[in-house]
XYZ file of N, CA and C in Angstrom:
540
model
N -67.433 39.015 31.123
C -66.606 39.940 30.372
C -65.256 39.293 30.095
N -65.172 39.360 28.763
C -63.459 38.915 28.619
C -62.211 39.974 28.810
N -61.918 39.299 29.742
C -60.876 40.601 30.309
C -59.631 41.010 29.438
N -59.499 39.918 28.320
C -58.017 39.993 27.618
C -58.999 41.243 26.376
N -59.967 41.551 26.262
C -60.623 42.102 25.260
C -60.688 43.605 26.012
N -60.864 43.829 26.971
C -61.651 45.028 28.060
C -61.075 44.531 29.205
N -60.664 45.893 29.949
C -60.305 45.832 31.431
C -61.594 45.983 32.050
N -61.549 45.763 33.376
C -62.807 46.009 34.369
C -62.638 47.430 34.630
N -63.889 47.433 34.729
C -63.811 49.094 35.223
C -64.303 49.493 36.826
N -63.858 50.066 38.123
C -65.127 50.566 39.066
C -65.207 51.891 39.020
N -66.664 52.543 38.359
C -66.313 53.740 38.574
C -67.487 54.133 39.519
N -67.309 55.311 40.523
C -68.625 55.919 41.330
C -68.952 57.118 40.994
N -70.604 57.400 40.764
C -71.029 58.243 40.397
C -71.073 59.623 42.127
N -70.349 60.500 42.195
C -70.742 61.284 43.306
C -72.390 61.897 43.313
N -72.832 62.015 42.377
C -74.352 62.367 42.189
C -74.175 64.091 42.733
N -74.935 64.592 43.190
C -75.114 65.889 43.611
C -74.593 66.178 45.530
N -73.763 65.403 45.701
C -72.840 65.311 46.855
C -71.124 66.056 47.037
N -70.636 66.295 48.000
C -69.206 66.878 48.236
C -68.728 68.061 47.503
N -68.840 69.198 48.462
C -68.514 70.244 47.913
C -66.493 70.109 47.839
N -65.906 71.418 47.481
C -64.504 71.156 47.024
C -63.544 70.269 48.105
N -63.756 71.018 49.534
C -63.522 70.411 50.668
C -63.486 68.710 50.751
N -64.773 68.922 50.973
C -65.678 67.057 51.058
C -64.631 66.403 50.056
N -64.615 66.797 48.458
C -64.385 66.046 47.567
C -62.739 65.769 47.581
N -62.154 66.776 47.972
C -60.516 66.839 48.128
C -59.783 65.794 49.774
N -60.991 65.907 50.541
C -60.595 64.645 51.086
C -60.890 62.899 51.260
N -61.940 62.931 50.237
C -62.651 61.882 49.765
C -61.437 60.977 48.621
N -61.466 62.388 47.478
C -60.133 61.729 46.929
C -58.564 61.314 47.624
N -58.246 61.958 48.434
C -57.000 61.611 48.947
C -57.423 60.570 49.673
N -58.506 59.866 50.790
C -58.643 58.664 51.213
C -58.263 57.747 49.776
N -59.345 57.537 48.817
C -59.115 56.927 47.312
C -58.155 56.448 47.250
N -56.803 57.653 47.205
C -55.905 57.460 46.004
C -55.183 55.969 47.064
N -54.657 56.471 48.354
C -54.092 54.424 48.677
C -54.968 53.129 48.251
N -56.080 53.568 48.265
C -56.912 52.324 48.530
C -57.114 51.938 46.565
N -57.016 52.814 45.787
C -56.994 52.761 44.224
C -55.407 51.918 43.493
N -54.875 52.619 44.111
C -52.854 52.589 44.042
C -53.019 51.109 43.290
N -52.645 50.226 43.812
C -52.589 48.883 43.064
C -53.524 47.931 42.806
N -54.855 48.841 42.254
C -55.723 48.029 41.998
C -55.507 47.945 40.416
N -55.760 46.808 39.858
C -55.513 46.238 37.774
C -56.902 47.009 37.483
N -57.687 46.804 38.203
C -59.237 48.066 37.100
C -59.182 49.116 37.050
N -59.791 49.449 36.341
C -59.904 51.079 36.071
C -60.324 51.783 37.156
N -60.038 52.740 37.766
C -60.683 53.452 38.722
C -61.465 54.763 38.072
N -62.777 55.164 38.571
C -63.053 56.489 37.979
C -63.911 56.944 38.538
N -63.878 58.452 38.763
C -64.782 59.271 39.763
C -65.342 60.233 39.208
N -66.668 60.338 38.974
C -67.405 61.270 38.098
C -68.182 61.922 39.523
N -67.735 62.914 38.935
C -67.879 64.474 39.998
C -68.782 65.596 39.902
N -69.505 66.089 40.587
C -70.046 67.153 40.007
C -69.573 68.077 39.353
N -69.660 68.532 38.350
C -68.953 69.856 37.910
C -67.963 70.881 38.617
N -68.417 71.021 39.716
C -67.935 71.830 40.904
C -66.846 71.492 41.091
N -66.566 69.752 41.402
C -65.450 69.528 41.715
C -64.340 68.815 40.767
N -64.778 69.332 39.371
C -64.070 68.353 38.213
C -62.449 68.885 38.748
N -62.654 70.613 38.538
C -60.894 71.165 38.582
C -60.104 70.101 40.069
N -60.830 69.913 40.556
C -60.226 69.554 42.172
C -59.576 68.408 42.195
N -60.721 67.404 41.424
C -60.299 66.271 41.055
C -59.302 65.916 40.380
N -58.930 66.676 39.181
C -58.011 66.537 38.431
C -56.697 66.841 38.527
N -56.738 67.631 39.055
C -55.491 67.996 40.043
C -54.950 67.150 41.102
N -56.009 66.683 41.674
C -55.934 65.775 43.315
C -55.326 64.684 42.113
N -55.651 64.087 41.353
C -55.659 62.116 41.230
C -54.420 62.442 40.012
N -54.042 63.785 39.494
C -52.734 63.804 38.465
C -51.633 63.022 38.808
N -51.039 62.037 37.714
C -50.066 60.606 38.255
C -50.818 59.701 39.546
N -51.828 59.922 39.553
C -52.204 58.334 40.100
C -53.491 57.628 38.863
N -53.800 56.369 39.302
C -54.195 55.495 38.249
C -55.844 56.005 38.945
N -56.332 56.985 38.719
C -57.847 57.104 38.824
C -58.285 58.431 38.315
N -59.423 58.143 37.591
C -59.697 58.910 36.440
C -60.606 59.504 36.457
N -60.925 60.565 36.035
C -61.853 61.858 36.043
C -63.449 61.741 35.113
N -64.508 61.686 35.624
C -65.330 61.248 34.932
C -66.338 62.357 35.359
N -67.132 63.106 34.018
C -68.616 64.338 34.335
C -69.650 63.290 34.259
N -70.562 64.546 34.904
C -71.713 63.611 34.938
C -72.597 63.886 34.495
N -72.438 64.291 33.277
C -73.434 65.045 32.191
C -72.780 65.326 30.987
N -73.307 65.693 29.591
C -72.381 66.390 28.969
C -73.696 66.639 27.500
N -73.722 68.239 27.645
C -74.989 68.629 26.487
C -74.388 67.885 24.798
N -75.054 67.920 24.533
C -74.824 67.665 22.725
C -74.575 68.573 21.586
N -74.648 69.640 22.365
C -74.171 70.885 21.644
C -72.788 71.603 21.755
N -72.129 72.161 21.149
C -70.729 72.255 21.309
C -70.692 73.750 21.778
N -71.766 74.516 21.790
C -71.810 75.821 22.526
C -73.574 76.449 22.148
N -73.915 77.895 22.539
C -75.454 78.258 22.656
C -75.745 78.593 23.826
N -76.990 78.897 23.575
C -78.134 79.383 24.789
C -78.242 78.012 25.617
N -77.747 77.227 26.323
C -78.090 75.948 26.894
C -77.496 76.772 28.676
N -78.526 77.056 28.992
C -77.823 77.871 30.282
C -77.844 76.387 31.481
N -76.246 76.624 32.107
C -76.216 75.374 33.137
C -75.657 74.249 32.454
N -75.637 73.876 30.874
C -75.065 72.346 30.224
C -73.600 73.223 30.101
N -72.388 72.070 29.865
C -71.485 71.589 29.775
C -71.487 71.255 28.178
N -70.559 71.592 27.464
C -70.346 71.412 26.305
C -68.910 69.308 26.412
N -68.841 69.318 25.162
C -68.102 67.854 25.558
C -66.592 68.648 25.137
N -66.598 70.000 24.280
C -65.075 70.189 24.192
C -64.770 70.758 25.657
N -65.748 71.417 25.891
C -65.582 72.371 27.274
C -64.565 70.910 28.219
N -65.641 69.816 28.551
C -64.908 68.280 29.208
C -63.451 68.439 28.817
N -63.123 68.017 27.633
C -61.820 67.692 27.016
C -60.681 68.398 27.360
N -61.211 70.029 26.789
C -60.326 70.922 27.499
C -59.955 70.765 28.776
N -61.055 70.755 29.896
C -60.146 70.740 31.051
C -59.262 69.139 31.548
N -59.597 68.052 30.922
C -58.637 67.108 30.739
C -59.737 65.757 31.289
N -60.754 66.297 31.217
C -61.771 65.284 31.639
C -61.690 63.471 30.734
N -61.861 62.563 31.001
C -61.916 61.738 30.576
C -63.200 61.007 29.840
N -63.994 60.792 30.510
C -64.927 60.063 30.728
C -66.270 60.907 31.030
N -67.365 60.426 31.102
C -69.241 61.002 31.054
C -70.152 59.904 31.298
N -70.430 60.357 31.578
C -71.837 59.257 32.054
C -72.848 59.969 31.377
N -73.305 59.070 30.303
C -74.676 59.569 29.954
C -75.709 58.126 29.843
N -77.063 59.355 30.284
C -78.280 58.283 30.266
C -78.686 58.090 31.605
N -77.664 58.318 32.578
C -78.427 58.299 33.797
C -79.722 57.950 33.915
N -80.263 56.725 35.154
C -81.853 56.822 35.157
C -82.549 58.056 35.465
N -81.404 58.864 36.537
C -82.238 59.863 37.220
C -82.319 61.401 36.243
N -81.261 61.542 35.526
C -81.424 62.013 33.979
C -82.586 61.665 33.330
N -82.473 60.380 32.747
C -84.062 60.183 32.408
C -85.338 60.487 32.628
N -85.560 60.224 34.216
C -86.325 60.818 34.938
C -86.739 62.008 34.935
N -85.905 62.742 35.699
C -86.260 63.858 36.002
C -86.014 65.006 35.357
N -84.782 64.731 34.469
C -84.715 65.972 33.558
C -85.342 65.653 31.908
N -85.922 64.101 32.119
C -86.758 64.239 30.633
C -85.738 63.814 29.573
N -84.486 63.373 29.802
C -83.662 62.356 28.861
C -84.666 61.512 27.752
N -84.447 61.507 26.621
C -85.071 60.389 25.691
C -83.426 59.711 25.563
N -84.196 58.530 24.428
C -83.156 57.554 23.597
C -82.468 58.315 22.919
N -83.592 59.690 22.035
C -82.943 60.372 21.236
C -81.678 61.752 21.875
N -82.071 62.099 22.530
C -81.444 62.946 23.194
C -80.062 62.282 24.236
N -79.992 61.012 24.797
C -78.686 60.224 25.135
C -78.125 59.838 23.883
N -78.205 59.639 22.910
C -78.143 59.496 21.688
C -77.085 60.646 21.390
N -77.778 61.560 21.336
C -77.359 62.865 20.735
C -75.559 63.267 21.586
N -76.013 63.187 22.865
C -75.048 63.092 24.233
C -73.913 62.602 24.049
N -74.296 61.339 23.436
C -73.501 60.337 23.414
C -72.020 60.424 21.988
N -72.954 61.087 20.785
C -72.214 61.367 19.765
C -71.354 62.473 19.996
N -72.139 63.645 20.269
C -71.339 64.563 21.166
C -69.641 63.986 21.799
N -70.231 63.260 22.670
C -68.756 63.096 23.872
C -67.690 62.276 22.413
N -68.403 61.608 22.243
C -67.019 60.594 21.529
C -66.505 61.183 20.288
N -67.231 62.039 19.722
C -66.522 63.075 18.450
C -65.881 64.077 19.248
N -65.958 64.201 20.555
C -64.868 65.266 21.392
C -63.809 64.325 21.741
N -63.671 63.018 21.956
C -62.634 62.262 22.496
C -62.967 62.000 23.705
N -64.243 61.855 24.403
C -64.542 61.546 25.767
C -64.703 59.853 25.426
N -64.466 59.368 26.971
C -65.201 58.392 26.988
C -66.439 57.876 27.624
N -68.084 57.348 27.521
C -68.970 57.339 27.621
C -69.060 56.269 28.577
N -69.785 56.669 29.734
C -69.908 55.503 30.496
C -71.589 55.600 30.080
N -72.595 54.491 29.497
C -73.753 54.985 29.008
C -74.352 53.854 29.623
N -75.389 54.233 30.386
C -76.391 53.429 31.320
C -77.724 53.448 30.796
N -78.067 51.769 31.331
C -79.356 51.489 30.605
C -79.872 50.539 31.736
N -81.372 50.348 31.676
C -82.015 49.955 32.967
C -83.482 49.886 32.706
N -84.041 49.135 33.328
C -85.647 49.050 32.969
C -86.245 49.388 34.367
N -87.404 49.696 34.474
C -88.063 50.209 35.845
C -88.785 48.974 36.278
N -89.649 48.430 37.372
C -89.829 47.750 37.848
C -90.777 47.228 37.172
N -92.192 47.869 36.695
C -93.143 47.401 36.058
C -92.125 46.492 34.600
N -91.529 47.253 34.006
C -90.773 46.924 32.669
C -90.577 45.081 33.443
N -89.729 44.874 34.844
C -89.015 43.906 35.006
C -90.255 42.822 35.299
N -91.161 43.502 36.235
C -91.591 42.856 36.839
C -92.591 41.556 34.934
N -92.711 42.516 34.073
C -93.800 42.412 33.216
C -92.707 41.216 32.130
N -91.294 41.043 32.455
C -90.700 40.327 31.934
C -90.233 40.985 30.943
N -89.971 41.911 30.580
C -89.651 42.521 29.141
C -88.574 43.211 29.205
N -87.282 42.906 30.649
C -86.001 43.480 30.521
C -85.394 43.366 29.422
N -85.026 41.910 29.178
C -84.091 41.695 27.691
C -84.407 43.141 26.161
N -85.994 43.398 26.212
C -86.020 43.833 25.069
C -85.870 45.282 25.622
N -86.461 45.808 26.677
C -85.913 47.110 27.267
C -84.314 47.575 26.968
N -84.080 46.732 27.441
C -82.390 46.812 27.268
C -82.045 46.728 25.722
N -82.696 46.056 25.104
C -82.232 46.141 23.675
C -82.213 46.926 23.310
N -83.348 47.748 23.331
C -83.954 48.699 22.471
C -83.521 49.745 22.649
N -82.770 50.309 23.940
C -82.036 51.427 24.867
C -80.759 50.943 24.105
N -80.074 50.253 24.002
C -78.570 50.142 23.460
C -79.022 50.622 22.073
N -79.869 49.965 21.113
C -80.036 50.303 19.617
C -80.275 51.667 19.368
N -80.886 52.127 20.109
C -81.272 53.894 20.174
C -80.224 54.767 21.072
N -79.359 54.102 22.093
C -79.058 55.187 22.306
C -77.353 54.786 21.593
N -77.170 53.849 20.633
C -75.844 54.022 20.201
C -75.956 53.762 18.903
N -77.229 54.335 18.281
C -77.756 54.152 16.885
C -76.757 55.225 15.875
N -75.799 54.919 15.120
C -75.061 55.914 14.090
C -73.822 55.826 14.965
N -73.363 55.372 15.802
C -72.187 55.428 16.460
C -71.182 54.168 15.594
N -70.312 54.733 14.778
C -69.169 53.698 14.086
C -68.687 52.604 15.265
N -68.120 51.367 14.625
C -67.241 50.428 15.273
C -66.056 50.962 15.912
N -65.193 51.585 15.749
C -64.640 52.101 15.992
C -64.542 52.634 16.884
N -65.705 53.365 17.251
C -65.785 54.683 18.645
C -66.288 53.183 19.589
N -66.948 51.995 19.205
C -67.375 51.596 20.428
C -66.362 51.047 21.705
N -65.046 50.950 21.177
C -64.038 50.977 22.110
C -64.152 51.762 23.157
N -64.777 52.995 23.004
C -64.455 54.287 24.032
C -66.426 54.223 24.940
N -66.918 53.329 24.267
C -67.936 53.641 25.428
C -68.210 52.315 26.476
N -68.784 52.010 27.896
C -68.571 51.105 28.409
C -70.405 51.627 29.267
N -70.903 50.144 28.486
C -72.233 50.150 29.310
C -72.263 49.654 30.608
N -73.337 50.428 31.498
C -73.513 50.376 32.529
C -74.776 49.323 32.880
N -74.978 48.583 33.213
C -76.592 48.226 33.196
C -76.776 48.432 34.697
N -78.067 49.435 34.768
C -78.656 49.859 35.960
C -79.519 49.765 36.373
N -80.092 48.647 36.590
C -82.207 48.522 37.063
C -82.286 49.611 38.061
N -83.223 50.520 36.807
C -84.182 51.345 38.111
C -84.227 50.923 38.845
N -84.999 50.256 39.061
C -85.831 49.502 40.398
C -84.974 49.452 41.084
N -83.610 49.387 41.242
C -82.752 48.826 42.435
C -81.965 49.571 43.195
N -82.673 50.675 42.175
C -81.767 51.775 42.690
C -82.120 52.481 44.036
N -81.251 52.726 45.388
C -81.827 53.093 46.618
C -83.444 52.631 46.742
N -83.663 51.454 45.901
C -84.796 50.246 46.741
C -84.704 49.696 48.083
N -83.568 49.368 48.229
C -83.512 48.119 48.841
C -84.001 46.541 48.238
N -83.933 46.465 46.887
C -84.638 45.919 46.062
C -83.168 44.995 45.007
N -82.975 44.004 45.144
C -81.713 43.345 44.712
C -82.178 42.334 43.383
């Protein structure tokens, strides 16, 4: 990565972990150990604890990140998160594409896609993850896996917006494998 082009980023996904409690002292450990670091810091939270977060890390250098965000800007979507709904409360950042999104809630290309246009016509920024599963790796066909996941899921997205999104690359496979 050329750093004079893009800063580094570390951000951690909390996944479905730390209720307000948990998360309000998780962040205050953070904020010394974040303080004078040059990368980006960013903590994508469950929903639960976005308000907590944002409040907790206000004037320090670490940044508020959801971990979801529907493609629709309002509706019958019972349980999704709209991307103005994000904005409004001062959210930064989204992670879309998740493997375990993929997985288990049935994510396509087209539908991270959709996610994805969503957040960045709200002013979010996209942390968008892509990853091949083991058969994919094992069968040699990462490179085009990965291709084909960036072309689809940032297909119609202007030059412009790609400033605001920052790929993740995530091998399934490695994920809580034990598998490196």
């Amino acid at each position: 990565m050329n750093k004079a082009l893009r800063k580094a980023i570390i951000a951690g996904n909390w996944k479905m972990n730390k209720n307000r409690k948990e998360a309000a002292e998780l962040i205050e450990a953070l904020k010394p150990i974040a303080a004078d670091k040059t990368c980006g810091v960013i903590i994508c939270v469950p929903f639960t604890n976005l308000e907590t977060a944002l409040r907790l890390t206000e004037g320090t250098n670490i940044e508020v990140g959801a971990e979801n965000v529907h493609f629709e800007e309002k509706g019958a979507f019972t349980g999704e998160i709209s991307a103005d709904m994000l904005t409004e409360m001062g959210v930064k950042y989204v992670i879309v594409g998740h493997s375990e999104r993929r997985q288990y809630f049935g994510e396509t290309d087209t539908t991270v896609n959709k996610r994805t246009r969503a957040a960045l016509d709200a002013g979010l920024k996209v942390i968008l993850c892509l990853g091949e599963v083991l058969e994919q790796r094992q069968a040699g066909i990462t490179d085009e896996i990965v291709s084909m996941q960036t072309k689809l899921d940032l297909a119609g997205i202007p030059a412009e917006q790609m400033k605001n999104v920052v790929i993740a690359y995530e091998p399934v496979w490695a994920i809580g494998t034990g598998l490196t």
